[in-house]
């Protein structure tokens, strides 16, 4: 899987991934909070979850999309899975900060390049009702293009903001599945 971590950190990360999937297998149920960076193909997992939601609601998958709600709660206080959708943990913001109180993108703190994003509720909806958002791209690592210049974007998440989309694009604000430490 893509990583910019040094070998020691990469091995520790690999062990955490193995532990995550081993716990999931032994529990025989989807975890309350899914650690999306554990997947080598996170988009396939998200598509499978959306397909499951479509089957459970007798909808066609092409009619559904994800609505994203960043939790105001700390991860340790989320004990139950949502009634609809999934909770995702393990995302990092680069080029932006997060205001937990107001659930908004903010400018990052000085000298803080990467910020942990709280748990995000991915909720299947027919049409997104959230406006005043930045469609934040998500990458595995801070490397955003391959050698040929093709984008390595996996997916995007709508994050609330009071500032215009252009502000965040100029800052290069994005989500990362893995920090580089």
Short mmCIF file of C-alpha atoms in Angstrom, two decimals:
data_model
loop_
_atom_site.label_atom_id
_atom_site.label_comp_id
_atom_site.label_asym_id
_atom_site.label_seq_id
_atom_site.Cartn_x
_atom_site.Cartn_y
_atom_site.Cartn_z
CA UNK A 1 0.00 0.00 0.00
CA UNK A 2 1.23 3.55 -0.63
CA UNK A 3 3.16 5.11 2.23
CA UNK A 4 5.80 7.77 2.82
CA UNK A 5 6.59 6.46 6.30
CA UNK A 6 10.08 5.34 7.30
CA UNK A 7 10.42 1.54 7.62
CA UNK A 8 9.95 1.37 11.40
CA UNK A 9 6.74 3.43 11.27
CA UNK A 10 5.54 1.47 8.24
CA UNK A 11 5.94 -1.85 10.10
CA UNK A 12 4.06 -0.47 13.13
CA UNK A 13 1.32 0.75 10.78
CA UNK A 14 1.14 -2.66 9.08
CA UNK A 15 0.73 -4.35 12.47
CA UNK A 16 -2.13 -1.96 13.31
CA UNK A 17 -3.81 -2.80 10.00
CA UNK A 18 -3.53 -6.53 10.64
CA UNK A 19 -4.92 -6.04 14.16
CA UNK A 20 -7.86 -4.00 12.80
CA UNK A 21 -8.86 -6.70 10.31
CA UNK A 22 -8.27 -9.54 12.80
CA UNK A 23 -10.61 -7.83 15.30
CA UNK A 24 -13.20 -7.28 12.58
CA UNK A 25 -13.06 -10.94 11.53
CA UNK A 26 -13.35 -12.21 15.11
CA UNK A 27 -16.26 -9.84 15.85
CA UNK A 28 -18.07 -10.91 12.64
CA UNK A 29 -19.66 -7.46 12.45
CA UNK A 30 -18.62 -4.19 10.89
CA UNK A 31 -16.70 -2.13 13.47
CA UNK A 32 -18.52 0.84 15.01
CA UNK A 33 -15.80 3.12 13.55
CA UNK A 34 -14.09 1.90 10.39
CA UNK A 35 -10.40 2.76 10.12
CA UNK A 36 -10.39 3.68 6.42
CA UNK A 37 -6.58 3.96 6.09
CA UNK A 38 -6.34 0.23 6.86
CA UNK A 39 -7.71 -0.60 3.41
CA UNK A 40 -5.45 -0.91 0.40
CA UNK A 41 -8.43 0.16 -1.72
CA UNK A 42 -10.62 2.39 0.47
CA UNK A 43 -12.82 3.46 -2.44
CA UNK A 44 -13.91 -0.16 -2.98
CA UNK A 45 -14.93 -0.39 0.68
CA UNK A 46 -16.93 2.87 0.42
CA UNK A 47 -18.62 1.65 -2.77
CA UNK A 48 -19.48 -1.69 -1.12
CA UNK A 49 -20.96 0.15 1.87
CA UNK A 50 -23.03 2.35 -0.47
CA UNK A 51 -24.18 -0.76 -2.37
CA UNK A 52 -25.25 -2.36 0.93
CA UNK A 53 -27.20 0.79 1.81
CA UNK A 54 -28.88 0.72 -1.61
CA UNK A 55 -29.89 -2.93 -1.17
CA UNK A 56 -31.23 -2.30 2.34
CA UNK A 57 -33.35 0.64 1.15
CA UNK A 58 -34.50 -0.81 -2.19
CA UNK A 59 -32.77 2.09 -3.98
CA UNK A 60 -30.50 1.96 -6.99
CA UNK A 61 -26.88 2.67 -6.15
CA UNK A 62 -26.70 5.31 -8.90
CA UNK A 63 -29.34 7.33 -7.01
CA UNK A 64 -27.32 7.42 -3.78
CA UNK A 65 -24.36 9.51 -2.71
CA UNK A 66 -22.50 10.09 0.54
CA UNK A 67 -23.31 13.00 2.80
CA UNK A 68 -20.48 13.71 5.25
CA UNK A 69 -20.96 14.92 8.81
CA UNK A 70 -17.86 15.44 10.93
CA UNK A 71 -18.53 14.50 14.54
CA UNK A 72 -18.24 17.03 17.34
CA UNK A 73 -17.59 14.14 19.74
CA UNK A 74 -14.19 12.71 20.47
CA UNK A 75 -13.72 9.25 18.95
CA UNK A 76 -13.60 7.57 22.37
CA UNK A 77 -17.21 8.65 23.04
CA UNK A 78 -18.68 6.96 19.97
CA UNK A 79 -19.84 3.50 21.04
CA UNK A 80 -22.63 2.61 18.61
CA UNK A 81 -22.75 2.44 14.83
CA UNK A 82 -25.02 4.98 13.13
CA UNK A 83 -28.51 3.87 12.10
CA UNK A 84 -27.63 4.74 8.50
CA UNK A 85 -24.18 4.70 6.94
CA UNK A 86 -20.80 4.25 8.60
CA UNK A 87 -18.41 6.11 10.85
CA UNK A 88 -14.93 6.62 9.39
CA UNK A 89 -11.85 7.36 11.48
CA UNK A 90 -8.19 7.95 10.73
CA UNK A 91 -8.32 10.90 8.33
CA UNK A 92 -5.83 13.78 8.44
CA UNK A 93 -6.15 17.32 7.08
CA UNK A 94 -3.22 18.94 5.28
CA UNK A 95 -3.23 22.69 4.60
CA UNK A 96 -6.18 23.33 6.92
CA UNK A 97 -7.30 22.95 10.51
CA UNK A 98 -10.60 21.85 12.03
CA UNK A 99 -12.82 23.80 14.43
CA UNK A 100 -14.53 21.06 16.49
CA UNK A 101 -16.91 23.49 18.20
CA UNK A 102 -18.39 24.89 14.97
CA UNK A 103 -17.60 21.88 12.73
CA UNK A 104 -15.79 24.04 10.19
CA UNK A 105 -12.57 24.08 8.24
CA UNK A 106 -10.21 26.71 9.61
CA UNK A 107 -6.76 27.95 8.82
CA UNK A 108 -4.19 25.62 10.38
CA UNK A 109 -2.39 26.50 13.57
CA UNK A 110 1.06 27.99 12.93
CA UNK A 111 3.67 25.33 12.09
CA UNK A 112 1.04 22.57 12.20
CA UNK A 113 1.04 21.05 8.72
CA UNK A 114 -1.21 18.07 9.43
CA UNK A 115 -4.27 17.94 11.70
CA UNK A 116 -6.27 14.88 12.70
CA UNK A 117 -9.90 15.05 11.56
CA UNK A 118 -12.56 13.78 14.00
CA UNK A 119 -14.72 10.78 13.08
CA UNK A 120 -16.77 11.38 9.92
CA UNK A 121 -20.28 9.97 9.46
CA UNK A 122 -20.71 8.81 5.86
CA UNK A 123 -24.48 8.78 5.43
CA UNK A 124 -26.14 7.53 2.22
CA UNK A 125 -28.58 10.12 0.87
CA UNK A 126 -30.44 10.78 -2.35
CA UNK A 127 -29.38 14.42 -2.54
CA UNK A 128 -26.91 16.28 -0.36
CA UNK A 129 -28.57 18.94 1.79
CA UNK A 130 -25.36 20.61 2.98
CA UNK A 131 -24.31 23.94 1.45
CA UNK A 132 -21.34 26.21 2.28
CA UNK A 133 -18.92 23.35 1.83
CA UNK A 134 -15.47 22.64 0.45
CA UNK A 135 -15.28 19.43 -1.54
CA UNK A 136 -12.04 18.27 0.09
CA UNK A 137 -10.01 15.72 -1.92
CA UNK A 138 -8.55 12.70 -0.11
CA UNK A 139 -5.23 11.02 -0.94
CA UNK A 140 -3.30 8.11 0.58
CA UNK A 141 -0.28 10.32 1.32
CA UNK A 142 0.83 13.89 0.73
CA UNK A 143 2.06 12.77 -2.71
CA UNK A 144 -0.84 13.92 -4.88
CA UNK A 145 0.27 12.91 -8.36
CA UNK A 146 2.12 9.98 -9.89
CA UNK A 147 5.23 10.24 -12.06
CA UNK A 148 3.13 11.07 -15.14
CA UNK A 149 1.28 13.88 -13.34
CA UNK A 150 -1.99 11.96 -12.92
CA UNK A 151 -3.98 12.70 -9.80
CA UNK A 152 -3.86 10.12 -7.01
CA UNK A 153 -7.13 11.40 -5.50
CA UNK A 154 -9.16 8.56 -3.97
CA UNK A 155 -12.42 10.39 -3.21
CA UNK A 156 -13.59 13.66 -1.70
CA UNK A 157 -15.48 14.67 1.42
CA UNK A 158 -17.73 17.72 1.81
CA UNK A 159 -16.52 19.78 4.78
CA UNK A 160 -18.37 22.84 6.09
CA UNK A 161 -16.57 26.16 5.80
CA UNK A 162 -17.24 29.87 6.14
CA UNK A 163 -14.51 30.68 3.62
CA UNK A 164 -14.82 30.25 -0.13
CA UNK A 165 -13.72 27.12 -1.95
CA UNK A 166 -10.94 29.11 -3.63
CA UNK A 167 -9.32 29.81 -0.25
CA UNK A 168 -8.92 26.10 0.46
CA UNK A 169 -7.83 25.26 -3.09
CA UNK A 170 -5.06 27.89 -2.91
CA UNK A 171 -3.91 26.44 0.42
CA UNK A 172 -3.88 22.97 -1.10
CA UNK A 173 -6.20 21.74 1.66
CA UNK A 174 -6.77 18.00 1.43
CA UNK A 175 -7.34 14.87 3.48
CA UNK A 176 -4.73 12.17 3.91
CA UNK A 177 -5.21 8.55 4.89
CA UNK A 178 -1.63 8.37 6.19
CA UNK A 179 0.58 10.99 7.70
CA UNK A 180 4.26 10.67 6.87
CA UNK A 181 5.49 9.99 10.41
#
